[in-house]
Amino acid sequence: MSEFIMTLRCGNRSGIVAAVAGRLAAQGGDITEAHQFDDPETGMFFMRVAFRAETDAATLRAGLDEEVRRFGLDLTLRVAGARRKVLLLVSRFDHCLGDLLYRTRIGELPMEPVAIIGNHPREALNLTLMGAIPYHHLPVTAASKREQEAAIQRVIEESGAELVVLARYMQILSDEFSAWLSGRCINIHHSFLPGFKGAKPYHQAHRRGVKMIGATAHYVTGDLDEGPIICQDVEPVSHADTPDDLVRKGRDIERRVLARAVAWHLEDRVLLNKDKTVVFAR
Amino acid sequence: MSEFIMTLRCGNRSGIVAAVAGRLAAQGGDITEAHQFDDPETGMFFMRVAFRAETDAATLRAGLDEEVRRFGLDLTLRVAGARRKVLLLVSRFDHCLGDLLYRTRIGELPMEPVAIIGNHPREALNLTLMGAIPYHHLPVTAASKREQEAAIQRVIEESGAELVVLARYMQILSDEFSAWLSGRCINIHHSFLPGFKGAKPYHQAHRRGVKMIGATAHYVTGDLDEGPIICQDVEPVSHADTPDDLVRKGRDIERRVLARAVAWHLEDRVLLNKDKTVVFAR
Amino acid sequence: MSEFIMTLRCGNRSGIVAAVAGRLAAQGGDITEAHQFDDPETGMFFMRVAFRAETDAATLRAGLDEEVRRFGLDLTLRVAGARRKVLLLVSRFDHCLGDLLYRTRIGELPMEPVAIIGNHPREALNLTLMGAIPYHHLPVTAASKREQEAAIQRVIEESGAELVVLARYMQILSDEFSAWLSGRCINIHHSFLPGFKGAKPYHQAHRRGVKMIGATAHYVTGDLDEGPIICQDVEPVSHADTPDDLVRKGRDIERRVLARAVAWHLEDRVLLNKDKTVVFAR
Amino acid sequence: MSEFIMTLRCGNRSGIVAAVAGRLAAQGGDITEAHQFDDPETGMFFMRVAFRAETDAATLRAGLDEEVRRFGLDLTLRVAGARRKVLLLVSRFDHCLGDLLYRTRIGELPMEPVAIIGNHPREALNLTLMGAIPYHHLPVTAASKREQEAAIQRVIEESGAELVVLARYMQILSDEFSAWLSGRCINIHHSFLPGFKGAKPYHQAHRRGVKMIGATAHYVTGDLDEGPIICQDVEPVSHADTPDDLVRKGRDIERRVLARAVAWHLEDRVLLNKDKTVVFAR
C-alpha cells in the first residue's frame, strides 16, 4: 500500500469531482485528505487529493487518462513524502538556509538539497550544517550576471533540481532567468508585500513607522517582488525598534515563512492561479 | 437555481466521496465548496459540500436516500444562508450580545434572534439595539434554578430555536439542561481553555502571570467548560495589565471568538466528533 | 488625591528625567506609570508619566515652568481619565462607529461624543445606539466639498471637539482641512499600509493575492493614507476568500485597530514624532 | 564611553525614580532606555535603565550605595551586551538547542555557551553546530538522578555558568536541584501553560481538541511547570492536525519562545516578582 498525492487544475465543469473520485475508487484508492477550490473569477478548478492505493504512480496516471482528456486536466501525481531535489541559493545571511537544512536533517522537509550556491565564499557563512552538500561559490557583478546565471542554470540542469529556493539570496535574477524558472523558484522577501519592495525593506519600514513588520514567500517572476504570494506572516514592532531590531525580529519571520512555503510546495499544496496561488495547507 | 449546504458524518468507508459526488452530479448539482476529513483515530468521516442545484432540499434529500442507507450517513441538508432561529442568553455584560445583534442587523450572521433571556433586568444592559426582539428577564437563584431553566426550555420550545447562545450568560446550566441542549448550545468562556476554568478566569490568569489571555467558544456539556471546543483566540498581555485590563482586553477576544463560532455553526461548518469538533472554516 | 497624565517632548539633553522626576517628587507626586523614549535619529526625547498628587493640574503645570524653559519641553498635563470631546464622522458602514459608541457607553473609552456627522442620512445607518448625540447629515459632492468641510469645521469649533475620528468616513479631506486638523484627526484605513492605499483596498488585496489583510489607524495629513501610523493589525486570509469575505473579515480588524488608536490618543499615549508616532501603550 | 544596564527592585516608596535618575545624571550617565513598573498588589517597584557613562561598573555601583541603602534596592548593574556564561541541557530533540547556538554564533544572543549536557549521546543529536563547546553525555535513571544532578551542578560551578537553559531537556529536576537553581534556570514547556502540564502535552492538546497550541518559557521551581512565566506564544491548529503535526508546528513556537526568554534574561529584561515576572521587553 502506498500513499500518493495528486493535484489537478482545469477549467471548471460539472462532474469533475464525481469523475475523479469515482476513478480513484475504481482503482482501489482510499482518499485520506482532499481539498478543492473553484475560482468564480477565472472559472478555474483546483484539487489536491492524498490517497492510498495498492498500485503504482504510472498505473494510476494511466488510469486517469480519460478524465485528463475529458476535463482538460493539468494533473500531477507522485508518491507522498518523496524527497524532491532542491537547489538553495544564499548570500551573506544564512538563517533561512540553516533553518531549511535543519528541517531537512530531522526529516521534516521532504527535500534532497542537491547543492548550495552562494555569491559569497563558504567561509563567510555561519553554518557548518552543510555536511556533504556541495557548495558552489559563484560571485557575481553587474557585468558577470549572465555568465553567473548560466552557471546556476547548469547546476540546476545537471542536478535535476525541481525547485530553486532563494534563501535570502540578494541578487536580482534577470528577466530571462526568472522566466526560465517560472513556477519553480521561491524567494523570501523580507517585507510584508506589497509594501516595501526592493532594497533594504526593514529600513523602509522603519522610516514609514509601521507597527508590524513581515515577510513574504513568493514565486519569482520577471517583476521584482511581484510574483504569486505563497505565505506571509507578521510580528508587532514599536517606535523603540531600531532598523537593527527590525532585522533581528525579521529573521524569525523570514525563517518560518520560507519554511512553510517550501514545505507546502514540496507537498504539492501550492497551485498556481495566474498571479496568485491556491494553497491547500494543513 | 438555489444554493444548498450539505453535511454528513459516518464511519469511514471506501467510496463515499465518489458516491455522494456522483449522486449530486446526477441531480444537477454544481459543487461550489467542499471539505472533508477522515479521523484515523475514530474511523469517522466528515464532509461539507456547498452546491447549486435547480431542485429543492426535499428532493435532494430523497435523492440521497440510497447513500444514506449504504454508508449510514448522518446527513443534514438545508438552503444556504437561511436564517436560523437562535435564543440568546446574557447576564450583566452585553458586549458579546450587542456584537451578535449588530452582525445580524447588517446581514453578516444568518440568525433570526427569537428572544433574549437575561437574569438581570433589561435596564441593566448597555444596549438599545434589541429592536423588536422580546426580552425575558428570568432571574435565578440556587433554589430557583430548576424552574428558571424550565422557563428557558419553554421559550426554546415555543420559539423553535435551533441554537442557544450563552453570550456571557454567567449561570451554570444544570447537568440535565446541558444534556437536553447537547450539540445546540454554544458558550463563550473567557479564558483559553483548558486553562482557568470556572469563575473569574481573568483574575486566575492575572495571578498565574500568563503572558497571553484568550477566550474559548465551545458546546455546552454536563462538565463545566469541558465541552467540544469550536474556536479560540488570544491576545498578548504583560505584567503591567491589571485584572481590569485583562477584562477589557478580553472583551474583544470574546466578541470575535463567539461571533466566529456562532457564524460557523449557523453555516453548518462545525461537526461534532465526540469530544471535539471538525470545523470546515473559511 | 488625583491622578494625572503628563507627556513631554523635547530635544534630548542630559538630566531631563532626573529634573522632571525630581520636580514631581518635590510637588508630592507619586509616579504610577512611566515611559520614555529617546529617538537617536532625530535627537528627540519623549516621556509619559502617570502620577498621583494632592494638588491640581494648574499648580502642577506652573511648578514645571522651570523645566519647561530649561529643556524646551512641549508639555501636556491633564487629569487622568477625563472624558475628552470627540467628533465622529461616518459614511455608510457604521461598524467602527457603533463599536466606539458602545465602548464609550460602558465607560471603556474616556470620550464625550459631541456629535456624529455623516454624509448619508441617519436612516441609512444600522445603529440605534446614538442616544442623545446629535447627528448631522452633511452630504457632499466634488462641487460642495469646501462648504461641507466648512460646516464640519463649524461643528468642531462650536462643540470644542479635541479629536476628530473618521470612522470609515469615506470622503477624502482636502489638503487645507487636513492641515487644519493636523495631529487631532484619526482615520481608519482598511488595509495594512503602506500597501493598498486609496479606494477599495480589499479588492486590491484580493487581486494581489495576499495571504493576510489588515487595517491601519493613522493621523490624517495632506497626503492620502500617508500620515503617522498609530496602530495596525492583521488577520490571515486564503485563496478561498472572496472580496466580500475580505470586507467581512476586515470589519473586525478595523474595529479593534481604530478603538485601540482612539483609546491611546485619548489617554495621551501617542506622541507625534515627525512622520511617525511614539506609542506608550499598555 | 560604555553602555550599562541597571535593574532594581524594592518596596515602592516615593522618590525612587528622582533619586536614581538624579544619581545617574550626577555621575555623567546618559539614559538611553528606561522602564519601570509599580506592582500595586505587592507594593514592589521594578526598574531597568540602559545608560551611557564614561566610568566603570564598580564606580557606578559604589555611587549608588546611598540609594541602595535608602530604598533597600535589590540592584544589578553590568556592562551592556556582555556575553554571559550559559549551560545548555538537551535530550533527544535539539531544535531549540540548535536555534540558541545559531543565534549566539551570529552575535544575536549575548551568550557564552560553556557546555552542553545531554542525557543522550552526542551522536543522537542532529546538530553539528557545536564547535568547540564541550558536550557532556550524562545519562540518568530514576536511581541515578541524584548523582547525575550532582554532576550537572559540578559543571555549573566549575564553568561559572550564570544561567541554565533546559532546551527541551526532558528530565524533571528534583526539588532540591530546582531550588538551588532558583531564578537562574529557564525551561521551555511545549504547551500554553497552565494547560497541559507534564508529559506529552501535544498529545494532551490533541485529545482535548484545542484550536491553538503554544509553548511557555518559565523559570524552574520545585513545582513542575509552575514557575514564573517569562514568554508564551501560540499558533492555530485544526481538527486535521495529528499529534505529529502538533509536534511539528510546536517546534517553531518552542524555538522562538525560548529564544526570546533567554535573550530577555541575558539582557536583564526579566525581573522576578514572586510567582510572576516583570518583563521590560523591546
mmCIF file of C-alpha atoms in Angstrom, chain D residues 111-258:
data_model
loop_
_atom_site.group_PDB
_atom_site.id
_atom_site.type_symbol
_atom_site.label_atom_id
_atom_site.label_comp_id
_atom_site.label_asym_id
_atom_site.label_seq_id
_atom_site.Cartn_x
_atom_site.Cartn_y
_atom_site.Cartn_z
ATOM 1 C CA MET D 111 25.692 34.160 25.448
ATOM 2 C CA GLU D 112 28.880 32.255 26.101
ATOM 3 C CA PRO D 113 27.816 28.586 25.969
ATOM 4 C CA VAL D 114 30.155 26.995 28.498
ATOM 5 C CA ALA D 115 28.953 23.455 27.890
ATOM 6 C CA ILE D 116 26.123 21.327 26.616
ATOM 7 C CA ILE D 117 24.848 18.490 28.767
ATOM 8 C CA GLY D 118 22.649 15.817 27.251
ATOM 9 C CA ASN D 119 21.195 12.659 28.684
ATOM 10 C CA HIS D 120 21.657 11.041 25.281
ATOM 11 C CA PRO D 121 24.914 10.516 23.391
ATOM 12 C CA ARG D 122 26.134 13.348 21.191
ATOM 13 C CA GLU D 123 25.646 11.160 18.135
ATOM 14 C CA ALA D 124 21.901 11.056 18.824
ATOM 15 C CA LEU D 125 21.666 14.753 18.006
ATOM 16 C CA ASN D 126 21.086 16.286 14.595
ATOM 17 C CA LEU D 127 23.303 19.272 15.094
ATOM 18 C CA THR D 128 26.922 19.674 14.215
ATOM 19 C CA LEU D 129 26.906 23.307 15.161
ATOM 20 C CA MET D 130 28.631 22.751 18.497
ATOM 21 C CA GLY D 131 32.105 23.765 17.511
ATOM 22 C CA ALA D 132 34.401 23.805 20.481
ATOM 23 C CA ILE D 133 31.649 23.735 23.079
ATOM 24 C CA PRO D 134 32.218 20.738 25.385
ATOM 25 C CA TYR D 135 29.460 18.142 25.260
ATOM 26 C CA HIS D 136 28.857 16.056 28.368
ATOM 27 C CA HIS D 137 26.816 12.901 27.964
ATOM 28 C CA LEU D 138 25.212 12.429 31.400
ATOM 29 C CA PRO D 139 22.619 9.664 31.168
ATOM 30 C CA VAL D 140 20.165 9.406 34.014
ATOM 31 C CA THR D 141 17.738 6.924 35.504
ATOM 32 C CA ALA D 142 15.357 7.188 38.430
ATOM 33 C CA ALA D 143 18.054 5.571 40.554
ATOM 34 C CA SER D 144 20.928 7.742 39.368
ATOM 35 C CA LYS D 145 19.164 11.109 39.367
ATOM 36 C CA ARG D 146 20.930 12.465 42.436
ATOM 37 C CA GLU D 147 24.364 11.671 41.112
ATOM 38 C CA GLN D 148 23.561 12.958 37.681
ATOM 39 C CA GLU D 149 22.283 16.223 39.112
ATOM 40 C CA ALA D 150 25.398 16.462 41.276
ATOM 41 C CA ALA D 151 27.428 16.096 38.093
ATOM 42 C CA ILE D 152 25.434 18.860 36.429
ATOM 43 C CA GLN D 153 25.955 21.028 39.480
ATOM 44 C CA ARG D 154 29.699 20.482 39.277
ATOM 45 C CA VAL D 155 29.695 21.615 35.663
ATOM 46 C CA ILE D 156 27.776 24.752 36.645
ATOM 47 C CA GLU D 157 30.146 25.558 39.488
ATOM 48 C CA GLU D 158 33.297 24.852 37.534
ATOM 49 C CA SER D 159 32.203 26.750 34.462
ATOM 50 C CA GLY D 160 30.775 29.709 36.324
ATOM 51 C CA ALA D 161 27.539 29.433 34.373
ATOM 52 C CA GLU D 162 25.085 32.145 35.412
ATOM 53 C CA LEU D 163 22.124 30.671 33.587
ATOM 54 C CA VAL D 164 20.988 27.132 32.895
ATOM 55 C CA VAL D 165 18.720 26.579 29.904
ATOM 56 C CA LEU D 166 16.666 23.403 29.640
ATOM 57 C CA ALA D 167 16.353 23.323 25.866
ATOM 58 C CA ARG D 168 13.805 20.522 25.623
ATOM 59 C CA TYR D 169 15.729 18.678 28.332
ATOM 60 C CA MET D 170 13.074 16.195 29.302
ATOM 61 C CA GLN D 171 14.226 15.107 32.726
ATOM 62 C CA ILE D 172 12.350 16.530 35.702
ATOM 63 C CA LEU D 173 14.742 18.240 38.100
ATOM 64 C CA SER D 174 14.498 17.257 41.757
ATOM 65 C CA ASP D 175 13.025 19.773 44.169
ATOM 66 C CA GLU D 176 16.399 20.367 45.742
ATOM 67 C CA PHE D 177 18.143 20.989 42.465
ATOM 68 C CA SER D 178 15.314 23.255 41.308
ATOM 69 C CA ALA D 179 15.593 25.253 44.493
ATOM 70 C CA TRP D 180 19.379 25.555 44.086
ATOM 71 C CA LEU D 181 18.795 26.851 40.560
ATOM 72 C CA SER D 182 16.099 29.280 41.600
ATOM 73 C CA GLY D 183 15.869 32.309 39.337
ATOM 74 C CA ARG D 184 18.607 31.125 37.002
ATOM 75 C CA CYS D 185 17.152 28.146 35.184
ATOM 76 C CA ILE D 186 14.821 28.609 32.217
ATOM 77 C CA ASN D 187 12.729 25.749 30.826
ATOM 78 C CA ILE D 188 10.686 25.569 27.657
ATOM 79 C CA HIS D 189 7.461 23.651 28.187
ATOM 80 C CA HIS D 190 5.769 22.652 24.991
ATOM 81 C CA SER D 191 2.293 23.765 25.908
ATOM 82 C CA PHE D 192 0.493 27.021 26.596
ATOM 83 C CA LEU D 193 0.543 26.890 30.415
ATOM 84 C CA PRO D 194 -1.345 26.399 32.593
ATOM 85 C CA GLY D 195 -2.867 23.932 30.186
ATOM 86 C CA PHE D 196 -1.338 20.522 29.573
ATOM 87 C CA LYS D 197 1.342 20.336 32.221
ATOM 88 C CA GLY D 198 3.573 17.303 32.435
ATOM 89 C CA ALA D 199 4.227 14.695 29.822
ATOM 90 C CA LYS D 200 3.230 14.622 26.171
ATOM 91 C CA PRO D 201 1.421 17.951 26.134
ATOM 92 C CA TYR D 202 0.856 17.827 22.366
ATOM 93 C CA HIS D 203 -0.972 14.537 22.766
ATOM 94 C CA GLN D 204 -2.991 16.024 25.623
ATOM 95 C CA ALA D 205 -3.799 19.015 23.400
ATOM 96 C CA HIS D 206 -4.826 16.719 20.573
ATOM 97 C CA ARG D 207 -7.186 14.802 22.848
ATOM 98 C CA ARG D 208 -8.756 17.985 24.166
ATOM 99 C CA GLY D 209 -9.309 19.289 20.642
ATOM 100 C CA VAL D 210 -7.932 22.786 21.273
ATOM 101 C CA LYS D 211 -7.766 25.097 18.277
ATOM 102 C CA MET D 212 -4.413 26.669 19.183
ATOM 103 C CA ILE D 213 -1.243 25.205 20.652
ATOM 104 C CA GLY D 214 1.548 27.071 22.349
ATOM 105 C CA ALA D 215 4.789 26.984 24.246
ATOM 106 C CA THR D 216 5.838 28.583 27.515
ATOM 107 C CA ALA D 217 9.285 29.592 28.734
ATOM 108 C CA HIS D 218 9.440 29.840 32.511
ATOM 109 C CA TYR D 219 11.816 29.776 35.449
ATOM 110 C CA VAL D 220 12.112 26.366 37.003
ATOM 111 C CA THR D 221 10.823 25.932 40.549
ATOM 112 C CA GLY D 222 10.088 22.924 42.694
ATOM 113 C CA ASP D 223 6.615 22.545 41.192
ATOM 114 C CA LEU D 224 6.623 21.070 37.706
ATOM 115 C CA ASP D 225 5.643 23.608 35.040
ATOM 116 C CA GLU D 226 4.537 26.062 37.709
ATOM 117 C CA GLY D 227 7.403 28.529 37.744
ATOM 118 C CA PRO D 228 7.184 32.230 36.855
ATOM 119 C CA ILE D 229 6.297 32.573 33.183
ATOM 120 C CA ILE D 230 8.636 34.651 31.010
ATOM 121 C CA CYS D 231 7.248 34.280 27.495
ATOM 122 C CA GLN D 232 4.474 32.486 25.637
ATOM 123 C CA ASP D 233 3.259 32.224 22.084
ATOM 124 C CA VAL D 234 0.700 30.262 20.098
ATOM 125 C CA GLU D 235 -0.204 29.008 16.634
ATOM 126 C CA PRO D 236 -3.607 27.977 15.303
ATOM 127 C CA VAL D 237 -4.235 24.270 14.708
ATOM 128 C CA SER D 238 -7.226 22.398 13.348
ATOM 129 C CA HIS D 239 -9.047 19.106 13.527
ATOM 130 C CA ALA D 240 -6.867 17.932 10.658
ATOM 131 C CA ASP D 241 -3.659 18.130 12.687
ATOM 132 C CA THR D 242 -2.426 14.814 14.023
ATOM 133 C CA PRO D 243 -0.285 14.716 17.181
ATOM 134 C CA ASP D 244 2.763 14.618 14.879
ATOM 135 C CA ASP D 245 1.542 17.789 13.172
ATOM 136 C CA LEU D 246 1.222 19.455 16.560
ATOM 137 C CA VAL D 247 4.763 18.359 17.436
ATOM 138 C CA ARG D 248 5.977 19.768 14.125
ATOM 139 C CA LYS D 249 4.126 23.071 14.440
ATOM 140 C CA GLY D 250 5.111 23.252 18.082
ATOM 141 C CA ARG D 251 8.828 23.113 17.333
ATOM 142 C CA ASP D 252 8.712 26.552 15.769
ATOM 143 C CA ILE D 253 6.815 28.061 18.665
ATOM 144 C CA GLU D 254 9.185 26.462 21.185
ATOM 145 C CA ARG D 255 12.229 27.816 19.378
ATOM 146 C CA ARG D 256 11.089 31.398 19.234
ATOM 147 C CA VAL D 257 9.605 31.443 22.728
ATOM 148 C CA LEU D 258 12.722 30.008 24.361
#
